[in-house]
Amino acid sequence: MNIDQAKNLTFKLDEQKLNRLHWRMVITAGMGFFTDAYDLFVIGVVTALLKPLWHLTANQIALLNGASLASAAFGAIIFGWFADKWGRKKMYGVEVFILFIGALLSAFSTSFTWLLISRILVGIGIGGDYPTSAVVASEYANRKNRGFLVLLVFAMQAVGLIVGPLFASLLMICHLPHPYIWRILLALGALPAASVFYLRRKIAETPRFLVTKHPLPLEVSRIVNDLAGHTNKIKVTAIPTEKLLSSKWLKCLLGTAGAWFLLDIALYGNGVSSVLIMNTISPHASLLKHTLLSALIFLCFAVPGYFFAATYVDKIGRKSLQIMGFGIMAFCYLLIASIPTIRQIFFLFIGLFGISFFFINFGPNTTTFLIPSEIYPTRIRARAHGLSAAIGKAGAFIGVFFLPLILKNEGLSFTMIFVAIASLLGILASFLVPEMKGISLEAQGFKNDAPDQ
């Protein structure tokens, strides 16, 4: 296949209408992100329960909260690399199996060390899900609805965000003993991972990957026929290799990885530590009240942000949405930091803190996931997304590990200044990436490819 033939094929994929295979892909990939979000954020509730039971120190709590994030960086790089080398299909499902094993082992932990190792396994699975699911969703999507479909997958994270705190609150309301509650919460994370394993192993290889990697005309023809009604058999040969660390893609990598790193400092720092932040504002309330309040903020502010982003990203554009979100986040954090009245009036603080969560999701939390799944050529797409996600998770680890310590030693005001600076730097990183609204996935890659002779 020469470049003109490849362009013709991808044009047919880009112009297809939404169909049942798109929706199956959304469910298959989306259930993984429900699990990812649940497992990452429920650990904040679990460590609050374990602190008096296991007499955990502040450093041990920080390690448990951050272990999955640190290992997620490793998982994202490894799975991204293998997904580009061996194919999306061969890797898809392996990550949720690792997540399932880690979640199950977590629930049966009998010591700090056992739980820490189990959380590291969970993180590897979560990290692997980022490049594989993002790339599968993006490569199956059509041009017109690509942002909507990819972010609909990511929006399942919103459900996981609230199920953990709500389920924990329900168990506490039922007066179950705390030693049972934390084990049930961790065990629940294994169920959706197990449910999606079969669907992921059955998904077909993406036609865009087959076109660039393998001479499999019948396989390409079959998948394209399912997606776009294209029935001609196509001879596929390799398209020239792209290098991730070339000057062009290195600039893009600085933009995607840098923005994700800075965003996750604020997102995971504030998200996982939300119970601690609530305790700073209202120190005499119970753990149940703080947990319910955190869930209410996620439900009323964070969850709508995900679905607003999915609905409007193909209209507003990825880059504009990301810059706007970072800007409003910084504004909210600086207001909380600089005006003592806001911190003293509980509901005023909750409103402003909630608005920051809305624009995290109607902004960089969703776009940092979407942009690296679009701007890179197919041959390096999973690696670039995995590396961007890995560097993002390094920022998440910094947020989860250091923000509770900053909050304890320096107070809420200094903590908000810290995340405001990260948000402002995120605006600068956003200018390094191109806008992909309405543009084919192959637009970047084909510019540099020469036709086969």
Coordinates of C-alpha atoms in Angstrom, one line a residue:
M1 CA 0.0 0.0 0.0
N2 CA 1.4 3.4 -0.9
I3 CA 0.6 6.6 0.9
D4 CA -2.3 7.5 -1.4
Q5 CA -3.9 4.2 -0.8
A6 CA -3.4 4.6 2.9
K7 CA -5.0 8.0 2.8
N8 CA -8.0 6.6 0.9
L9 CA -8.5 3.9 3.5
T10 CA -8.2 6.2 6.5
F11 CA -10.5 8.7 4.8
K12 CA -13.2 5.9 4.7
L13 CA -12.6 5.2 8.4
D14 CA -12.7 9.0 9.2
E15 CA -16.0 9.6 7.4
Q16 CA -17.9 6.5 8.7
K17 CA -21.1 7.1 10.8
L18 CA -21.4 6.1 14.4
N19 CA -22.3 2.4 14.7
R20 CA -22.6 -0.5 17.1
L21 CA -18.9 -1.2 17.0
H22 CA -18.1 2.3 18.2
W23 CA -20.5 1.9 21.2
R24 CA -19.1 -1.6 22.0
M25 CA -15.6 0.0 22.0
V26 CA -16.8 2.7 24.4
I27 CA -18.2 0.2 26.9
T28 CA -15.2 -2.1 26.6
A29 CA -12.7 0.7 27.2
G30 CA -14.9 2.7 29.5
M31 CA -15.3 0.0 32.1
G32 CA -11.6 -0.1 32.6
F33 CA -11.6 3.6 33.4
F34 CA -14.3 3.1 35.9
T35 CA -12.1 0.6 37.6
D36 CA -9.0 2.8 37.3
A37 CA -10.7 5.8 39.0
Y38 CA -12.3 3.7 41.7
D39 CA -9.0 2.0 42.6
L40 CA -7.0 5.2 42.6
F41 CA -9.4 7.4 44.6
V42 CA -10.8 4.8 47.1
I43 CA -7.3 4.4 48.6
G44 CA -7.8 7.8 50.3
V45 CA -10.8 6.5 52.2
V46 CA -9.0 3.2 52.9
T47 CA -5.9 4.9 54.4
A48 CA -8.2 7.1 56.6
L49 CA -9.8 3.9 57.9
L50 CA -6.4 2.0 58.3
K51 CA -4.6 4.8 60.2
P52 CA -6.0 4.0 63.6
L53 CA -6.2 0.2 62.9
W54 CA -2.6 -0.3 61.8
H55 CA -1.1 2.8 63.5
L56 CA 0.1 4.2 60.2
T57 CA 2.5 7.1 60.1
A58 CA 2.1 10.1 57.8
N59 CA 4.9 8.7 55.6
Q60 CA 3.2 5.3 55.3
I61 CA -0.1 6.9 54.4
A62 CA 1.6 8.9 51.7
L63 CA 3.3 5.8 50.3
L64 CA 0.1 3.9 50.2
N65 CA -1.8 6.8 48.6
G66 CA 1.0 7.2 46.0
A67 CA 2.2 3.7 45.3
S68 CA -0.3 3.0 42.5
L69 CA 0.5 6.3 40.9
A70 CA 4.2 5.7 40.8
S71 CA 3.8 2.2 39.4
A72 CA 1.2 3.5 36.9
A73 CA 4.0 5.5 35.3
F74 CA 5.9 2.2 34.7
G75 CA 2.8 0.4 33.4
A76 CA 2.0 3.2 30.9
I77 CA 5.5 3.2 29.4
I78 CA 5.7 -0.6 29.1
F79 CA 2.2 -1.2 27.7
G80 CA 2.6 1.8 25.3
W81 CA 5.9 0.4 24.0
F82 CA 4.5 -3.1 23.5
A83 CA 1.2 -1.9 22.0
D84 CA 3.2 -0.2 19.2
K85 CA 5.5 -3.1 18.8
W86 CA 3.1 -6.1 18.9
G87 CA -0.2 -4.5 18.3
R88 CA -3.1 -3.1 20.4
K89 CA -5.0 -6.4 20.4
K90 CA -2.2 -8.5 21.9
M91 CA -1.8 -6.2 24.9
Y92 CA -5.5 -5.2 25.4
G93 CA -6.9 -7.1 28.4
V94 CA -3.5 -7.9 30.0
E95 CA -3.5 -4.7 31.9
V96 CA -7.0 -5.3 33.5
F97 CA -5.9 -8.8 34.5
I98 CA -2.9 -7.4 36.4
L99 CA -5.3 -4.8 38.0
F100 CA -7.6 -7.6 39.0
I101 CA -4.9 -9.6 40.7
G102 CA -3.5 -6.5 42.5
A103 CA -7.0 -5.4 43.7
L104 CA -7.7 -8.9 45.0
L105 CA -4.4 -9.2 46.8
S106 CA -5.0 -5.7 48.3
A107 CA -8.2 -6.8 49.9
F108 CA -6.5 -9.8 51.7
S109 CA -3.5 -7.8 52.9
T110 CA -2.3 -8.5 56.5
S111 CA 0.5 -6.0 56.7
F112 CA 1.6 -2.6 55.4
T113 CA 4.3 -4.2 53.1
W114 CA 1.7 -6.7 51.6
L115 CA -0.7 -3.8 50.9
L116 CA 2.0 -1.6 49.4
I117 CA 3.2 -4.3 47.0
S118 CA -0.5 -5.1 46.0
R119 CA -1.1 -1.4 45.3
I120 CA 2.0 -1.3 43.1
L121 CA 0.5 -4.1 41.0
V122 CA -2.8 -2.2 40.8
G123 CA -0.9 0.8 39.5
I124 CA 0.9 -1.2 36.8
G125 CA -2.5 -2.3 35.5
I126 CA -3.9 1.2 35.7
G127 CA -1.0 2.7 33.9
G128 CA -1.2 0.1 31.1
D129 CA -4.9 1.0 30.6
Y130 CA -4.1 4.6 29.7
P131 CA -2.2 4.2 26.4
T132 CA -4.0 1.0 25.3
S133 CA -7.6 2.3 25.8
A134 CA -6.9 5.8 24.5
V135 CA -5.3 4.5 21.3
V136 CA -7.9 1.8 20.7
A137 CA -10.7 4.4 21.2
S138 CA -9.0 7.0 19.0
E139 CA -8.1 4.6 16.2
Y140 CA -11.6 3.1 16.0
A141 CA -13.3 6.6 16.1
N142 CA -14.4 8.6 13.1
R143 CA -13.0 12.1 12.5
K144 CA -16.2 14.1 13.4
N145 CA -16.9 12.3 16.7
R146 CA -13.4 11.3 17.8
G147 CA -13.2 13.7 20.7
F148 CA -16.7 12.7 21.9
L149 CA -16.0 9.0 21.7
V150 CA -12.6 9.1 23.4
L151 CA -13.8 11.4 26.2
L152 CA -16.9 9.3 26.7
V153 CA -14.6 6.4 27.5
F154 CA -12.6 8.6 29.9
A155 CA -15.9 9.9 31.4
M156 CA -16.4 6.5 33.0
Q157 CA -13.7 7.7 35.4
A158 CA -16.4 10.0 36.8
V159 CA -18.5 7.1 37.9
G160 CA -15.6 5.5 39.6
L161 CA -14.8 8.8 41.4
I162 CA -18.1 8.8 43.2
V163 CA -18.8 5.1 43.7
G164 CA -15.9 4.6 46.0
P165 CA -16.8 7.4 48.5
L166 CA -20.5 6.6 48.3
F167 CA -20.0 2.9 48.8
A168 CA -17.7 3.6 51.7
S169 CA -20.3 6.0 53.3
L170 CA -23.0 3.3 52.9
L171 CA -20.9 0.7 54.7
M172 CA -20.2 3.2 57.5
I173 CA -23.9 4.1 57.8
C174 CA -24.6 0.4 58.1
H175 CA -22.1 0.4 61.1
L176 CA -19.9 -2.4 59.6
P177 CA -16.7 -2.7 61.5
H178 CA -13.9 -0.7 59.9
P179 CA -11.6 -3.8 59.5
Y180 CA -14.3 -5.2 57.1
I181 CA -15.0 -1.9 55.3
W182 CA -11.6 -1.3 53.9
R183 CA -11.3 -4.9 52.7
I184 CA -14.7 -4.8 51.0
L185 CA -13.8 -1.5 49.3
L186 CA -10.5 -2.8 47.9
A187 CA -12.1 -6.2 46.8
L188 CA -14.8 -4.3 44.9
G189 CA -12.2 -2.9 42.6
A190 CA -11.5 -6.4 41.3
L191 CA -15.0 -7.0 40.0
P192 CA -15.3 -4.5 37.0
A193 CA -11.7 -5.4 36.0
A194 CA -12.7 -9.1 35.8
S195 CA -15.9 -8.2 33.9
V196 CA -14.1 -6.4 31.1
F197 CA -11.3 -8.8 30.5
Y198 CA -13.2 -11.1 28.1
L199 CA -14.5 -8.1 26.0
R200 CA -11.0 -6.7 25.7
R201 CA -9.4 -10.0 24.6
K202 CA -12.1 -10.4 21.9
I203 CA -11.7 -6.9 20.4
A204 CA -10.3 -6.8 16.8
E205 CA -7.0 -5.1 16.0
T206 CA -7.4 -1.5 14.9
P207 CA -7.3 -1.2 11.1
R208 CA -5.0 1.9 11.4
F209 CA -2.4 -0.2 13.2
L210 CA -2.7 -3.0 10.7
V211 CA -2.2 -0.6 7.8
T212 CA 1.1 0.7 9.1
K213 CA 2.5 -2.6 10.6
H214 CA 1.4 -5.8 8.9
P215 CA 0.8 -7.3 5.5
L216 CA -2.7 -8.7 6.4
P217 CA -5.1 -7.7 3.6
L218 CA -7.9 -10.0 4.6
E219 CA -7.9 -8.8 8.2
V220 CA -7.8 -5.1 7.2
S221 CA -10.5 -5.6 4.7
R222 CA -12.8 -7.4 7.2
I223 CA -12.4 -4.7 9.9
V224 CA -12.8 -1.8 7.5
N225 CA -15.9 -3.5 6.1
D226 CA -17.4 -3.8 9.6
L227 CA -16.6 -0.1 10.4
A228 CA -17.1 1.7 7.1
G229 CA -18.7 -0.7 4.5
H230 CA -15.4 -0.9 2.5
T231 CA -15.2 -4.3 0.9
N232 CA -12.2 -4.2 -1.4
K233 CA -9.3 -6.4 -0.5
I234 CA -6.2 -4.3 0.2
K235 CA -2.6 -5.2 0.0
V236 CA -0.9 -3.7 3.0
T237 CA 2.9 -3.0 3.3
A238 CA 4.8 -1.0 5.9
I239 CA 4.7 2.7 6.0
P240 CA 8.0 4.5 6.9
T241 CA 9.0 4.6 10.6
E242 CA 8.6 7.7 12.7
K243 CA 10.9 8.5 15.6
L244 CA 9.4 9.6 18.8
L245 CA 12.4 11.7 19.8
S246 CA 12.7 13.6 16.6
S247 CA 12.6 17.4 17.1
K248 CA 9.0 17.7 15.8
W249 CA 7.6 15.0 18.1
L250 CA 9.8 16.0 21.1
K251 CA 8.2 19.4 21.1
C252 CA 4.8 17.8 21.1
L253 CA 5.9 15.4 23.9
L254 CA 7.0 18.3 26.0
G255 CA 3.5 19.7 25.5
T256 CA 1.5 16.6 26.2
A257 CA 3.6 15.2 29.0
G258 CA 4.3 18.6 30.6
A259 CA 0.6 19.6 30.7
W260 CA -0.4 16.1 32.1
F261 CA 2.3 16.3 34.8
L262 CA 1.2 19.7 36.0
L263 CA -2.5 18.9 35.8
D264 CA -2.1 15.7 37.9
I265 CA -0.3 17.5 40.7
A266 CA -3.5 19.5 41.3
L267 CA -6.0 16.8 40.4
Y268 CA -4.6 13.9 42.4
G269 CA -3.3 16.0 45.2
N270 CA -6.7 17.6 45.8
G271 CA -8.7 14.5 44.9
V272 CA -7.0 11.9 47.0
S273 CA -6.4 14.4 49.8
S274 CA -10.0 15.8 49.7
V275 CA -10.9 14.2 53.0
L276 CA -7.8 15.9 54.6
I277 CA -8.8 19.3 53.0
M278 CA -12.3 18.9 54.4
N279 CA -10.8 18.2 57.8
T280 CA -8.8 21.5 57.6
I281 CA -11.9 23.5 56.9
S282 CA -14.2 21.6 59.3
P283 CA -12.0 19.8 61.8
H284 CA -14.8 18.6 64.1
A285 CA -16.8 16.7 61.6
S286 CA -16.6 12.9 61.4
L287 CA -14.9 10.8 58.7
L288 CA -18.3 9.8 57.4
K289 CA -19.3 13.5 56.9
H290 CA -16.0 14.3 55.2
T291 CA -16.3 11.3 52.9
L292 CA -19.9 12.2 52.0
L293 CA -18.9 15.8 51.3
S294 CA -16.1 14.7 49.0
A295 CA -18.5 12.5 47.1
L296 CA -21.0 15.3 46.9
I297 CA -18.3 17.6 45.4
F298 CA -17.4 15.0 42.8
L299 CA -21.0 14.3 42.0
C300 CA -22.2 17.9 41.6
F301 CA -19.0 19.4 40.1
A302 CA -16.5 16.9 38.8
V303 CA -18.9 14.4 37.1
P304 CA -20.8 17.1 35.0
G305 CA -17.3 18.4 33.9
Y306 CA -16.5 15.0 32.2
F307 CA -19.7 14.9 30.2
F308 CA -19.6 18.6 29.3
A309 CA -16.1 18.0 27.9
A310 CA -17.2 15.0 25.9
T311 CA -20.1 17.0 24.5
Y312 CA -18.3 20.2 23.5
V313 CA -14.7 19.2 22.8
D314 CA -15.4 18.7 19.1
K315 CA -16.9 22.2 19.0
I316 CA -14.6 24.2 21.2
G317 CA -11.3 22.4 20.4
R318 CA -8.9 20.5 22.6
K319 CA -6.3 23.2 23.0
S320 CA -8.8 26.0 23.8
L321 CA -10.6 23.8 26.3
Q322 CA -7.3 22.9 28.0
I323 CA -6.1 26.5 28.3
M324 CA -9.4 27.7 29.6
G325 CA -9.6 24.9 32.3
F326 CA -6.1 25.6 33.5
G327 CA -6.8 29.3 33.8
I328 CA -10.0 28.9 35.8
M329 CA -8.4 26.3 38.1
A330 CA -5.5 28.8 38.9
F331 CA -8.0 31.6 39.5
C332 CA -10.0 29.5 42.0
Y333 CA -7.0 28.3 43.9
L334 CA -5.5 31.8 44.1
L335 CA -8.9 33.1 45.5
I336 CA -8.9 30.4 48.2
A337 CA -5.3 31.1 49.1
S338 CA -5.5 34.9 49.2
I339 CA -8.9 35.6 50.8
P340 CA -9.2 34.2 54.3
T341 CA -13.0 34.8 54.3
I342 CA -13.4 32.0 51.7
R343 CA -11.7 29.5 54.0
Q344 CA -13.7 30.6 57.0
I345 CA -17.2 30.4 55.3
F346 CA -17.6 26.6 54.7
F347 CA -20.1 26.7 51.9
L348 CA -18.3 29.5 50.0
F349 CA -15.1 27.3 50.1
I350 CA -17.0 24.2 49.0
G351 CA -18.5 26.2 46.0
L352 CA -15.2 27.5 44.8
F353 CA -13.4 24.3 45.4
G354 CA -16.1 22.5 43.5
I355 CA -15.9 24.9 40.6
S356 CA -12.2 24.1 40.3
F357 CA -13.1 20.4 40.0
F358 CA -15.6 21.2 37.3
F359 CA -13.0 23.0 35.2
I360 CA -10.4 20.3 35.9
N361 CA -12.6 17.9 34.0
F362 CA -14.2 20.4 31.6
G363 CA -10.6 21.2 30.8
P364 CA -7.1 19.6 31.2
N365 CA -8.1 16.3 32.9
T366 CA -9.9 15.2 29.8
T367 CA -7.9 17.0 27.1
T368 CA -4.5 15.7 28.4
F369 CA -5.9 12.2 27.9
L370 CA -7.3 13.0 24.4
I371 CA -4.6 15.1 22.8
P372 CA -1.7 12.5 22.9
S373 CA -4.1 9.9 21.4
E374 CA -4.5 12.1 18.3
I375 CA -1.4 14.2 17.5
Y376 CA 1.2 11.4 17.0
P377 CA 1.5 9.0 14.0
T378 CA 0.1 5.5 14.4
R379 CA 3.6 3.9 14.7
I380 CA 4.5 5.9 17.8
R381 CA 1.0 6.8 19.2
A382 CA 0.8 4.3 22.0
R383 CA 4.4 4.9 23.1
A384 CA 3.9 8.7 23.1
H385 CA 0.6 8.4 25.0
G386 CA 2.2 6.0 27.5
L387 CA 5.2 8.3 28.1
S388 CA 2.9 11.3 28.5
A389 CA 0.7 9.4 30.9
A390 CA 3.8 8.1 32.8
I391 CA 5.1 11.7 33.3
G392 CA 1.6 12.7 34.3
K393 CA 1.5 10.0 36.9
A394 CA 4.8 11.3 38.2
G395 CA 3.0 14.6 38.8
A396 CA 0.2 12.7 40.4
F397 CA 2.6 11.0 42.8
I398 CA 4.1 14.4 43.7
G399 CA 0.6 15.7 44.4
V400 CA -0.5 12.7 46.5
F401 CA 2.7 12.4 48.4
F402 CA 3.7 16.0 49.0
L403 CA 0.4 17.9 49.2
P404 CA -0.7 16.2 52.4
L405 CA 2.7 17.0 53.9
I406 CA 2.4 20.6 52.7
L407 CA -1.1 20.9 54.0
K408 CA 0.0 19.6 57.4
N409 CA 3.1 21.7 57.7
E410 CA 2.3 24.9 55.8
G411 CA -1.5 25.1 55.8
L412 CA -4.3 25.3 53.2
S413 CA -3.3 28.7 51.8
F414 CA 0.2 27.6 50.8
T415 CA -1.1 24.4 49.4
M416 CA -3.5 26.3 47.1
I417 CA -0.7 28.6 45.9
F418 CA 1.3 25.5 45.0
V419 CA -1.4 24.0 42.8
A420 CA -2.2 27.4 41.3
I421 CA 1.4 27.7 40.1
A422 CA 1.2 24.2 38.6
S423 CA -2.0 25.3 36.8
L424 CA -0.4 28.5 35.4
L425 CA 2.5 26.5 34.1
G426 CA 0.1 24.1 32.5
I427 CA -1.2 27.0 30.3
L428 CA 2.3 27.5 28.9
A429 CA 2.7 23.7 28.2
S430 CA -0.6 23.7 26.3
F431 CA 0.8 26.1 23.6
L432 CA 3.3 23.4 22.5
V433 CA 0.7 21.1 21.0
P434 CA -1.3 21.5 17.8
E435 CA -5.1 21.6 17.6
M436 CA -6.6 18.4 16.2
K437 CA -10.3 19.4 16.1
G438 CA -11.8 18.0 12.9
I439 CA -8.5 16.7 11.6
S440 CA -7.7 13.2 10.5
L441 CA -5.4 11.1 12.8
E442 CA -3.1 10.6 9.8
A443 CA -2.8 14.3 9.0
Q444 CA 0.4 14.6 11.0
G445 CA 2.0 11.3 10.0
F446 CA 1.3 11.5 6.2
K447 CA 3.0 14.9 5.9
N448 CA 6.4 13.3 6.4
D449 CA 5.8 9.9 4.7
A450 CA 7.0 9.2 1.2
P451 CA 5.0 6.8 -1.0
D452 CA 6.2 3.2 -1.4
Q453 CA 7.7 2.6 -4.8

